Every structure is written in C-alpha cells, then in structure tokens.
Coordinates of C-alpha atoms and ligand atoms in Angstrom, one line a residue:
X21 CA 38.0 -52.8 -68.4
X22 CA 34.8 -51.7 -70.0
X23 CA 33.8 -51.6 -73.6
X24 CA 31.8 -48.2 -74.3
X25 CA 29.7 -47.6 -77.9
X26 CA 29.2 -44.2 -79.1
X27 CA 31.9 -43.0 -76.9
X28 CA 32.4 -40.0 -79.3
X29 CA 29.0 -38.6 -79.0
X30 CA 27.3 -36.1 -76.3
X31 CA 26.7 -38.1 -73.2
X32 CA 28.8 -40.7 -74.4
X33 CA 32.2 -38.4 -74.7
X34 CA 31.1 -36.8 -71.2
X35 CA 30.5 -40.5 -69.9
X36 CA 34.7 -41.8 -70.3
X37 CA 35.6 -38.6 -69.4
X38 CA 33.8 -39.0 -66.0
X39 CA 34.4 -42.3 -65.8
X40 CA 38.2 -42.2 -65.8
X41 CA 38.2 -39.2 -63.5
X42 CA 35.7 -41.3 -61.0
X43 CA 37.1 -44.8 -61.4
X44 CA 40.2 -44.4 -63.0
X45 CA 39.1 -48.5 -64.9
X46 CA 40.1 -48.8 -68.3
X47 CA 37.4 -48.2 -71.0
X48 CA 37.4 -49.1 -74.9
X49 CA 35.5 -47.1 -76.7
X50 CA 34.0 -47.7 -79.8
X51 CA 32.6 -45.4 -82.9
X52 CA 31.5 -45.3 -86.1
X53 CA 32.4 -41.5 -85.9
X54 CA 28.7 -40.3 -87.9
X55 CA 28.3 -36.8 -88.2
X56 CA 27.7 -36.9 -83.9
X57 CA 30.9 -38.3 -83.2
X58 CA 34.0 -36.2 -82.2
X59 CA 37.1 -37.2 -80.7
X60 CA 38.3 -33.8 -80.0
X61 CA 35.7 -34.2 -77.2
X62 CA 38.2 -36.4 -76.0
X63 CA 41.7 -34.9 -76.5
X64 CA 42.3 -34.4 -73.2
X65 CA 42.7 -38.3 -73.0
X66 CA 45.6 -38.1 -76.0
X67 CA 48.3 -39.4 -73.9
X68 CA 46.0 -41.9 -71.2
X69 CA 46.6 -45.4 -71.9
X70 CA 43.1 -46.4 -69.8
X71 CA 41.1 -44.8 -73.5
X72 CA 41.3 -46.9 -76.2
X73 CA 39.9 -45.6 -79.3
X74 CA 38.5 -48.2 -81.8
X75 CA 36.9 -46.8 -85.2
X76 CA 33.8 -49.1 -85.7
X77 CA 30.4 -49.9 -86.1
X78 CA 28.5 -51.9 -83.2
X79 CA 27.1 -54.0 -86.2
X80 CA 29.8 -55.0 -87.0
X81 CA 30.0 -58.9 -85.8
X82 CA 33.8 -59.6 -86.6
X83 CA 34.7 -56.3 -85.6
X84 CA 33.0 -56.7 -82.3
X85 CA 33.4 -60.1 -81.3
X86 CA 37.5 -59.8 -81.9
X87 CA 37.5 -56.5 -79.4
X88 CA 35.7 -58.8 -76.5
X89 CA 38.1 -61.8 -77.0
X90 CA 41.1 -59.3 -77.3
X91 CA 39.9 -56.6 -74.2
X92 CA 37.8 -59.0 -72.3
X93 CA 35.6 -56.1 -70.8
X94 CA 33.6 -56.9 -67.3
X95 CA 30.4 -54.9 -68.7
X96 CA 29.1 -53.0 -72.3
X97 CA 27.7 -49.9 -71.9
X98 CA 25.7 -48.9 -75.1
X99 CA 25.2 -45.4 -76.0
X100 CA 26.2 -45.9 -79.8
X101 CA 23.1 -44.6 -81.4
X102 CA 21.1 -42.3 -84.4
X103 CA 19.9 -39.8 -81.4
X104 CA 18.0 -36.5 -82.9
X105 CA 14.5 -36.9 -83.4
X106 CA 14.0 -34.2 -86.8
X107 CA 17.0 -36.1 -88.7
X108 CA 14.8 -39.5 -87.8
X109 CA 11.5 -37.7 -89.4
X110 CA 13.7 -36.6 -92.6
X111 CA 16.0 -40.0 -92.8
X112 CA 14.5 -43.0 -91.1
X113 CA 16.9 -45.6 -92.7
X114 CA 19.8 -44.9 -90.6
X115 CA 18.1 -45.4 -87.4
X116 CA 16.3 -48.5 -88.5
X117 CA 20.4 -49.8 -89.1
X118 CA 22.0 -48.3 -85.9
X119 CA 19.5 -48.7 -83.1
X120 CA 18.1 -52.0 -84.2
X121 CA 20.0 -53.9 -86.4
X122 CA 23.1 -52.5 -84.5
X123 CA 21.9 -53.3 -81.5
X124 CA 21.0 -56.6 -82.3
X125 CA 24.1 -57.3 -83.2
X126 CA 26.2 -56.2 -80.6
X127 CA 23.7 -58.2 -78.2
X128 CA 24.8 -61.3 -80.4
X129 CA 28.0 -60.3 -80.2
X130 CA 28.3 -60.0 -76.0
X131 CA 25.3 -63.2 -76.1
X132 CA 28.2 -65.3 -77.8
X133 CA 31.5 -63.8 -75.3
X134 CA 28.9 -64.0 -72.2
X135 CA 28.0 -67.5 -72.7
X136 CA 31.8 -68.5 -72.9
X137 CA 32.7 -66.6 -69.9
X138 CA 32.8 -68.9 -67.0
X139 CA 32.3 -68.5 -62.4
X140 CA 33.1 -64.9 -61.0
X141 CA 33.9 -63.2 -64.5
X142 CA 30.1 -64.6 -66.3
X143 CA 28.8 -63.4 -62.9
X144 CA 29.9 -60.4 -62.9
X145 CA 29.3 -59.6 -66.5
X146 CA 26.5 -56.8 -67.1
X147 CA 25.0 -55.2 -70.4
X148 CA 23.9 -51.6 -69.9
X149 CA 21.4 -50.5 -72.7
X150 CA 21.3 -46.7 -72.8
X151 CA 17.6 -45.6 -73.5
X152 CA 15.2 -42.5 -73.5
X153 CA 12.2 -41.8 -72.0
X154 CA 10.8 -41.2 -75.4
X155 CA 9.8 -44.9 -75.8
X156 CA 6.9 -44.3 -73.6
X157 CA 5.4 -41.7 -75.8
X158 CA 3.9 -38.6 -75.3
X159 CA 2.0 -37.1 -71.6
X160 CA -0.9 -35.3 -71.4
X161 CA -0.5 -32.0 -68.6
X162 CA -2.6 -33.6 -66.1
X163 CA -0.8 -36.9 -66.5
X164 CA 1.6 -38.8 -64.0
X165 CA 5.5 -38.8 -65.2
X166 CA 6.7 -42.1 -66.7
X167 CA 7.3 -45.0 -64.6
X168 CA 9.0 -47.8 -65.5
X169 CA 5.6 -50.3 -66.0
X170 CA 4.4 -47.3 -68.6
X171 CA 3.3 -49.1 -71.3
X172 CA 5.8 -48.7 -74.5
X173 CA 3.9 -46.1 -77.1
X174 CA 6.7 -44.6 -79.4
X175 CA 5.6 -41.9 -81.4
X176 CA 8.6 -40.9 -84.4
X177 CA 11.5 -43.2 -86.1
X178 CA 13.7 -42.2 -83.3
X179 CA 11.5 -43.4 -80.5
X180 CA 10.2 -46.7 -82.3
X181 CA 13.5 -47.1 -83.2
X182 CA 14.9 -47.2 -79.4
X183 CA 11.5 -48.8 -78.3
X184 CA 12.7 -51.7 -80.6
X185 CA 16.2 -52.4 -78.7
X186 CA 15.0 -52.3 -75.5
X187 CA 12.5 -55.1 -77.0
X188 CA 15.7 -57.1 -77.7
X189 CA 17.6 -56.3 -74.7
X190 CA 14.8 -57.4 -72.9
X191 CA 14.0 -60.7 -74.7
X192 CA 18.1 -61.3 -74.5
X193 CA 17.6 -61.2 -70.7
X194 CA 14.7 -63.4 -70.5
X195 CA 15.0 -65.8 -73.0
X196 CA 19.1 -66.4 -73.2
X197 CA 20.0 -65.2 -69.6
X198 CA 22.2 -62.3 -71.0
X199 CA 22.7 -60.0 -67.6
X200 CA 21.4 -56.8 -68.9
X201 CA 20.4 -53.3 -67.4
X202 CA 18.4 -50.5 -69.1
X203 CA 17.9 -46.9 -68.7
X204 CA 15.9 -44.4 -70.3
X205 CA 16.7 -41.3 -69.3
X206 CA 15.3 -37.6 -70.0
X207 CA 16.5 -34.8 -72.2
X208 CA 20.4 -34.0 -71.5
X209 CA 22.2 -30.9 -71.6
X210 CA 25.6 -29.6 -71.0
X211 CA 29.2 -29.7 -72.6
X212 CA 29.9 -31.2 -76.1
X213 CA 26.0 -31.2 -76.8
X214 CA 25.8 -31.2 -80.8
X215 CA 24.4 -27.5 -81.9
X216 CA 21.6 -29.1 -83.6
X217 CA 19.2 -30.0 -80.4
X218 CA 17.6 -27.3 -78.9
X219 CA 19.7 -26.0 -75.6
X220 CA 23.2 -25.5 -78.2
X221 CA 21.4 -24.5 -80.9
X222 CA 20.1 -21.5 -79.1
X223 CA 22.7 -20.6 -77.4
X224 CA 25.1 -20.8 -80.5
X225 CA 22.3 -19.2 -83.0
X226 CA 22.1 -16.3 -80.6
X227 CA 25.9 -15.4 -80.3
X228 CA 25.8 -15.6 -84.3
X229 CA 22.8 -13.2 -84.3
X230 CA 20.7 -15.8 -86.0
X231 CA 16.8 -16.6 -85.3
X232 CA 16.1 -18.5 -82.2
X233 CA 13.6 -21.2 -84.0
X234 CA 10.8 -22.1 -81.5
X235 CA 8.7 -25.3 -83.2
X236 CA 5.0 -24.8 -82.7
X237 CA 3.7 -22.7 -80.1
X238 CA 6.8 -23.5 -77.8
X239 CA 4.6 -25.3 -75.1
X240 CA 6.2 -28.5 -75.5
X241 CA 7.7 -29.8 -71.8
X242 CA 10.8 -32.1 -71.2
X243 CA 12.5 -32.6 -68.7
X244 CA 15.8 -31.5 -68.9
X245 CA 19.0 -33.6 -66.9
X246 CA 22.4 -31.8 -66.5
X247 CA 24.5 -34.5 -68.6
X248 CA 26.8 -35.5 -65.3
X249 CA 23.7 -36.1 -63.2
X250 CA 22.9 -39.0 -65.9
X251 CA 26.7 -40.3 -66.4
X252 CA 26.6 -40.5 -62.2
X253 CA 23.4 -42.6 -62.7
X254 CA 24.5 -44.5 -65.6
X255 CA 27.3 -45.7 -63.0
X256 CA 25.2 -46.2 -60.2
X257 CA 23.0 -48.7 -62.5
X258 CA 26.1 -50.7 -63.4
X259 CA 27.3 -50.9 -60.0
X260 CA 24.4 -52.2 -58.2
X261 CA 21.5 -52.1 -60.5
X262 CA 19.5 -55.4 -60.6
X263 CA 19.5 -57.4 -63.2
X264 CA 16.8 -57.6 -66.0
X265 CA 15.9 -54.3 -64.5
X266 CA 14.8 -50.6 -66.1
X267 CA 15.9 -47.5 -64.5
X268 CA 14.2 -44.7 -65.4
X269 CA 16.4 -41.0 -65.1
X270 CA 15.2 -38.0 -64.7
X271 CA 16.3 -34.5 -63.0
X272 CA 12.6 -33.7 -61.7
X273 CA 12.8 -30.6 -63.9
X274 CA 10.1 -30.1 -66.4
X275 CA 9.9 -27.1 -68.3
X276 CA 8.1 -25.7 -71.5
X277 CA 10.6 -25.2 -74.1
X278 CA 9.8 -21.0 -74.4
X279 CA 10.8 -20.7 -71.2
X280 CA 14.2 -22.7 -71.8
X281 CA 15.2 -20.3 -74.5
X282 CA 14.1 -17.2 -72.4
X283 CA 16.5 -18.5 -69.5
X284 CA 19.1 -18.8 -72.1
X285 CA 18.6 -15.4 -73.3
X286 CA 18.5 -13.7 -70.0
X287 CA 21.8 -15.6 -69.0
X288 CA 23.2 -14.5 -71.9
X289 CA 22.2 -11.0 -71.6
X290 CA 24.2 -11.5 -68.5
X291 CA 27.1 -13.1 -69.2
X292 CA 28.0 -11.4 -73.3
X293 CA 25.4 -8.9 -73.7
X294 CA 24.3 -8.2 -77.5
X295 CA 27.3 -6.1 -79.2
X296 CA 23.6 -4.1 -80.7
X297 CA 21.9 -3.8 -77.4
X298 CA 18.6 -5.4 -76.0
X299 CA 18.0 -9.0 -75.5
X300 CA 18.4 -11.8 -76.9
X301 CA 15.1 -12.8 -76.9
X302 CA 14.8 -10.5 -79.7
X303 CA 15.9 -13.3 -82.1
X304 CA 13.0 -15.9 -80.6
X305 CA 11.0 -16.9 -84.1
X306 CA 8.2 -19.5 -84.1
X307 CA 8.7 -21.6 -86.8
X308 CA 6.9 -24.5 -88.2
X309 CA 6.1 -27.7 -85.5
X310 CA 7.9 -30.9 -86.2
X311 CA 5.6 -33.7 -87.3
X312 CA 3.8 -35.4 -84.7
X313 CA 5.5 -33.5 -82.2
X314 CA 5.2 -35.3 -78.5
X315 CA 3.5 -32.9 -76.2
X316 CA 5.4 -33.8 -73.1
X317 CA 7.7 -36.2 -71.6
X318 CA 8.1 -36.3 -67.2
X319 CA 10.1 -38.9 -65.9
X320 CA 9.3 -40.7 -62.6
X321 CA 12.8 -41.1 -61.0
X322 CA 11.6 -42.4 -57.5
X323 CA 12.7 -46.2 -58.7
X324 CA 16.3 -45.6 -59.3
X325 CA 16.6 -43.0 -55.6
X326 CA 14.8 -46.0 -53.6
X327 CA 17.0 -49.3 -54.8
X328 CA 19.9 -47.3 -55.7
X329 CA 20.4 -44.2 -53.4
X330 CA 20.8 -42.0 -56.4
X331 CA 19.7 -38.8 -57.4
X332 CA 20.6 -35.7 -59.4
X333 CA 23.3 -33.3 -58.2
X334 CA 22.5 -30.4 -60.6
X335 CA 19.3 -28.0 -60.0
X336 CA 18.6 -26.8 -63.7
X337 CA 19.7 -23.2 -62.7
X338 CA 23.5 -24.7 -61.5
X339 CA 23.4 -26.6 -64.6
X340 CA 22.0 -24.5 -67.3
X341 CA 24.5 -21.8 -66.5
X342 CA 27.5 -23.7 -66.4
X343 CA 26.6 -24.7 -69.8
X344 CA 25.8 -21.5 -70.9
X345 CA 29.5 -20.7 -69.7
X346 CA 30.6 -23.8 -71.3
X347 CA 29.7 -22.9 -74.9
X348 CA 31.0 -19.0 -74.2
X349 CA 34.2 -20.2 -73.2
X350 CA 34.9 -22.9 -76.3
X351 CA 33.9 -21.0 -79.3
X352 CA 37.1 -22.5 -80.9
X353 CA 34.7 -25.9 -80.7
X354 CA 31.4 -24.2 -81.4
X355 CA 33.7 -23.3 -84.8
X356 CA 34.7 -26.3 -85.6
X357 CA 32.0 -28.2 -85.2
X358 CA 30.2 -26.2 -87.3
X359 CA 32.6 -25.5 -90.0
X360 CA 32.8 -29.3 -90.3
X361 CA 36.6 -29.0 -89.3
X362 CA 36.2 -30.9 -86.6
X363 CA 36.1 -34.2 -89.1
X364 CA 38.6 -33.3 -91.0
X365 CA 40.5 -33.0 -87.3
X366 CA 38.9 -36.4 -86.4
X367 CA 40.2 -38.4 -89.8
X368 CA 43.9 -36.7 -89.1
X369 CA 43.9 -38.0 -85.6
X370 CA 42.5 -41.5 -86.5
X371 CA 45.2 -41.3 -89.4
X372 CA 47.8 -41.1 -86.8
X373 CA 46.3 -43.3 -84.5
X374 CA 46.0 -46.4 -86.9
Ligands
NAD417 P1 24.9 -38.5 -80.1 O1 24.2 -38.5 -81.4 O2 25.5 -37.3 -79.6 O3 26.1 -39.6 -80.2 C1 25.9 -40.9 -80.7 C2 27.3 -41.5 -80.9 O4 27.1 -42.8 -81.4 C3 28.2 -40.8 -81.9 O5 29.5 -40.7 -81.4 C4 28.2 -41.7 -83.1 O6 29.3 -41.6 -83.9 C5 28.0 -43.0 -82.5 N1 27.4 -44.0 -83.4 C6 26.3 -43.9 -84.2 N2 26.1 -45.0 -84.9 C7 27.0 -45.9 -84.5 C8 27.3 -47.3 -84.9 N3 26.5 -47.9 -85.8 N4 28.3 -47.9 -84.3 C9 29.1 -47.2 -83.4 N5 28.9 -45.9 -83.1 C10 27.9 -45.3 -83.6 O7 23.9 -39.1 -79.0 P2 23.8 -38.8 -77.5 O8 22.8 -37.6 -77.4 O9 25.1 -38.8 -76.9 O10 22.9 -40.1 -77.0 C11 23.6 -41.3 -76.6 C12 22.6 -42.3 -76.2 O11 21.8 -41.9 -75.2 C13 21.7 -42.7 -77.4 O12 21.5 -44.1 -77.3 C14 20.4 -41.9 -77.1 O13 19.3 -42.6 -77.6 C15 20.4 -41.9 -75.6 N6 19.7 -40.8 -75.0 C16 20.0 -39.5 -75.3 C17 19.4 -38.5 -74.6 C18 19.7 -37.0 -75.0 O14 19.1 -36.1 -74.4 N7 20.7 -36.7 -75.8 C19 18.5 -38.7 -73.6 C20 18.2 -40.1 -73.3 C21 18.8 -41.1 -74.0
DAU418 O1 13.8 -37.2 -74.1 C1 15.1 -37.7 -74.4 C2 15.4 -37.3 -75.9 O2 15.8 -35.9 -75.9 C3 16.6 -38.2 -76.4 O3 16.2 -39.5 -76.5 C4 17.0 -37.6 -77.8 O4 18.1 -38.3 -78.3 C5 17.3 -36.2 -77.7 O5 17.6 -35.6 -79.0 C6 16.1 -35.4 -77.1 O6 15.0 -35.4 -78.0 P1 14.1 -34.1 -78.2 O7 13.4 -34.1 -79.5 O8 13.3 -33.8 -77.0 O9 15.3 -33.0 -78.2 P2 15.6 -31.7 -79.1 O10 16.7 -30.9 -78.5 O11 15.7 -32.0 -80.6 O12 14.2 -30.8 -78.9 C7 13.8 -30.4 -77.6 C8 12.5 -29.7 -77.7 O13 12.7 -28.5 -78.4 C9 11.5 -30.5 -78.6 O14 10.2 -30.3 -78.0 C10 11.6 -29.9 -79.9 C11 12.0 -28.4 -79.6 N1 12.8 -27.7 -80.6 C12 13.9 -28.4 -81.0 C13 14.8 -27.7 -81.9 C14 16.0 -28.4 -82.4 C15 12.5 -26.4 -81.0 O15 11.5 -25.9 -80.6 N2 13.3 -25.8 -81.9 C16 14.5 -26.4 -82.4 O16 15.2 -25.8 -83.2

C-alpha cells in the first residue's frame, strides 16, 4: 500500500480516487482536515476497504511513525499542505508549520522507517514530494517556461514556504540517501477545487450573481493543468521516475487570467444562461491586485514527456468545460462547502469512523 498526505484536499481527494480506479493498491490517507480538507470528496469510497482514513497531522512524529510500522507503505506521496497563495499573504504562520516544519517531519519520520527497511522492500521505497511551479518565481512575457535547473526565486509565504521543502527533500536525498522524487506542477483545475481559487470561485460567484473579482489588470498568465492530467503524472513519476529527480508538470496551456473568466462566462452563457438575461461577463469587477503579485508562471514539461513518456490528456477546452459541468451538476457540494456544512458532515463521519 501507499501512504497519501492531504488526501482530503483538491488534487489530493481526486489523486485516491484515481488511484484506486487505475491501480486498485491500497492507500492510507492522512489529514489534518483544515478548512481544505473534505471527506465527502471521498464518500464514494465509504464502503472500500483499499481507503483508509486517518485523522492527523504529517507533523506529527508519533502519529506518523506508528502508521508506517503498522501499514508498512511501499511509497509516501505528499500533497498535505497550506496551498492558497492570498491566505499565505494574510496568515503566514500556518504555512511556516505545515509545509516546513510538517514536512520536515514527515521526512524524519519515513528517514527513520526507510533506514530500517531492508533488500527489495528499502529498494523499492520512494518519497514523492508534491510541489508547484511557484518556487521558481515569477516570468517575464519574453521569457522561457520553467525548467527544472531554474534557479529557486520564491516570491510570497506560500512559494517560500514550498521552496523550503523541496530544500529538505532534496538535502534528505543527498545527504541520508532517502529515495525521494519531486514535482512541481502548474495551476490545477477541475472537480472538488475549493471556491476560493480563481476557476471555482468564478464559476460559483457567477451562478450566485455575485462580482466576478479580477485582481489587477487581469494580465496575469498561468498555466492551467486539468487536475487528472497531473494525478496521471504524479503516477508516472512514482512508477519510473528517477530517483533524486524533479519533474516539472505542466499542460502547455498558458493563459491570462481575463480570458479564463471570459471562457467561463461564455460556457456558462451556454450551458445555464442568466435567469436576467445577458452575460455573465457582466459581473467581471477589477478589484484590488494581491501583493506582489507574480506576473507569470510557464512550465517546461519536455523533461517529464522524454524520460517518462507522459503528457497531458486534457486540451484546456475538454477540460475547462467538463468542470464547468462539474460544478453545474453538484450544487448540493458547491452548498455545503460554502455553508460550512460540509465540516460539520466531516466531524459526523469521523465520529462514526473512530
Ligand atoms: P488543498 O489546500 O486543497 O488541500 C490540502 C490538504 O492538506 C487538505 O486536505 C488539508 O486538510 C491537508 N493538510 C493541511 N495541513 C495538513 C497537515 N499539517 N497534516 C495533514 N494534512 C494537512 O491543496 P491542493 O490544491 O490539493 O494542493 C495539494 C498539493 O499540491 C500542495 O502541496 C500544493 O502545494 C501542491 N500544488 C497545488 C497546485 C494547485 O494548483 N492547487 C499546483 C501545484 C502544486
Ligand atoms: O502555480 C501553482 C499554484 O497555483 C499552486 O501552487 C497553488 O497552491 C494554487 O493555489 C495556485 O496559485 P495561484 O495563486 O496561481 O492560484 P489562484 O487560483 O489563487 O489565482 C490564480 C490567478 O488568478 C492569480 O494570478 C490570482 C488571480 N485571481 C485569484 C483570485 C482568487 C484573481 O484575479 N481573482 C481572484 O479572486
């Protein structure tokens, strides 16, 4: 089996779910449950014994090192993380905990099960670091997309934040031998994305007739990865990534964010047209930029198609729409997320659970 961290969140939830439907191997999965964890991503899984739930934080020694002696997992794959960039500008502290003191521990934590592991099974052990293209800072237009010998120039408490465990997963590989993989990967999008990042937010704030908030003047470029295109690669890089390596993941899709909400708009004039008439670009508002905003973010993803055969599967227009559908068709989740029911829904379950 496999232990996953932050297996409650976006890409995480998405992640077991597609693992278990690709590989079938069993995972343990554990969260702290923060604000950006929600098991109902994962009811479907109620009644699998291959998903084990575990309530917990990944710094958390005791906790952690008594779920490796107990599951004995073949790999960690660690998504558990403070992930929004505005949150990080507002309340720092938290990421400074999760994604570096967290992840410092958890690499003590699989350092001390690795080293006791012995032949095939501390062979065969791997430690997959989930990153974001972030930690290389920010692009100028002219400039080439990220590789993965760009030189490390974080930019907000999130970034730095990341920056700072990839430091240790490195120096875990280099100086104690720990058989670790990285990946920094571009902006996701698609089912169980949290409404508070830009792609669910709009589409959420328009059905509820509320301002479209644009930071800045909306020229800011990512580039945006249908969230099973970088589950597919995160399983790719377990499977036959080498060792000590970074894999940088990307859907070759960069796009100002304007023109992201005006696709969203037009869909959605398409798909639920406005109850009042005319578009939903109506509700577009420019509002006031984030601090030290990074300009733009392109990811080279020639590395990981050359060693490991993989690319993405999704063009943006396949995969922007079926998330557009997505979030039309699980307005009972939309609700509940945002009504903060969803965590009252979580304790119950865990309640039961326990
Ligand atoms: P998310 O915020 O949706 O989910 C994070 C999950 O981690 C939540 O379930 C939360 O409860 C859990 N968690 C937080 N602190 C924890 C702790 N101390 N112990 C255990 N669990 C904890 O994040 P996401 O968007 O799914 O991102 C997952 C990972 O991918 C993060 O490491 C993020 O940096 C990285 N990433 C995200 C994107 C993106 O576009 N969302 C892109 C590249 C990389
Ligand atoms: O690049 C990968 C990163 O992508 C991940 O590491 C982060 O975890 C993830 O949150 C994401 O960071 P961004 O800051 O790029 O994502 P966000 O959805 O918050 O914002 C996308 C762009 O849209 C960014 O330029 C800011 C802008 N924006 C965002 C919000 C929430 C707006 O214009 N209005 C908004 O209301």
């Amino acid at each position: 089996m496999i232990l996953v961290t932050g297996g409650a969140g976006f890409i995480g939830s998405n992640f077991v779910l597609d693992w278990l439907r690709a590989n079938g191997e069993a995972v343990v999965n554990l969260d702290k449950l923060t604000y950006a964890g929600n098991l109902e991503n994962l009811a479907s899984l109620k009644n699998n014994p291959g998903h084990v739930f575990v309530h917990g934080d990944i710094g958390d020694p005791k906790l952690v090192a008594e779920l490796l002696t107990r599951h004995r997992p073949r790999a960690i794959v660690n998504f558990a993380a403070e992930s929004h960039v505005d949150r990080s500008i507002h309340s720092p502290g938290s990421f400074i905990e999760t994604n570096v003191v967290g992840s410092f521990r958890l690499l003590e934590a699989a350092r001390g099960y690795w080293d006791a592991l012995q032949g095939a099974q501390k062979d065969g052990f791997r430690f997959l670091h989930v990153s974001t293209d972030e930690v290389y800072g920010s692009l100028t237009p002219g400039d080439a997309a990220f590789r993965e010998d760009n030189r490390y120039e974080p930019n907000s408490p999130y970034s730095a934040s990341k920056a700072a465990s990839d430091h240790l997963v490195r120096a875990y590989h280099h100086t104690y031998g720990l058989p670790v993989l990285t990946t920094n990967c571009s902006n996701n999008y698609g089912p169980y994305h949290f409404p508070e990042k830009l792609i669910p937010l709009v589409i959420v704030n328009a059905l509820a007739d509320k301002p479209l908030p644009v930071y800045g003047d909306g020229m800011q470029i990512r580039d945006w990865l249908y969230v099973g295109d970088h589950c597919s690669a995160i399983r790719r890089v377990l499977e036959a990534g080498r060792v000590g390596e970074t894999y940088n993941v990307g859907g070759w899709n960069e796009k100002p964010n304007i023109e992201i909400v005006q696709t969203i708009c037009a869909l959605l004039d398409e798909l639920r047209p406005r109850v009042a008439g005319g578009s939903y670009a109506q509700q577009i508002t420019y509002v006031k930029d984030r601090p030290g905003h990074d300009r733009r973010y392109a990811i080279d993803a020639r590395k990981i198609k050359r060693e490991l055969g993989w690319k993405p599967a999704e063009t943006f227009e396949t995969g922007i729409r079926k998330t557009v559908q997505w979030y039309l068709d699980h307005g009972d989740w939309v609700q509940r997320v945002q009504s903060g029911v969803y965590r009252e829904w979580i304790a119950a379950q865990y309640e039961r659970a326990a």
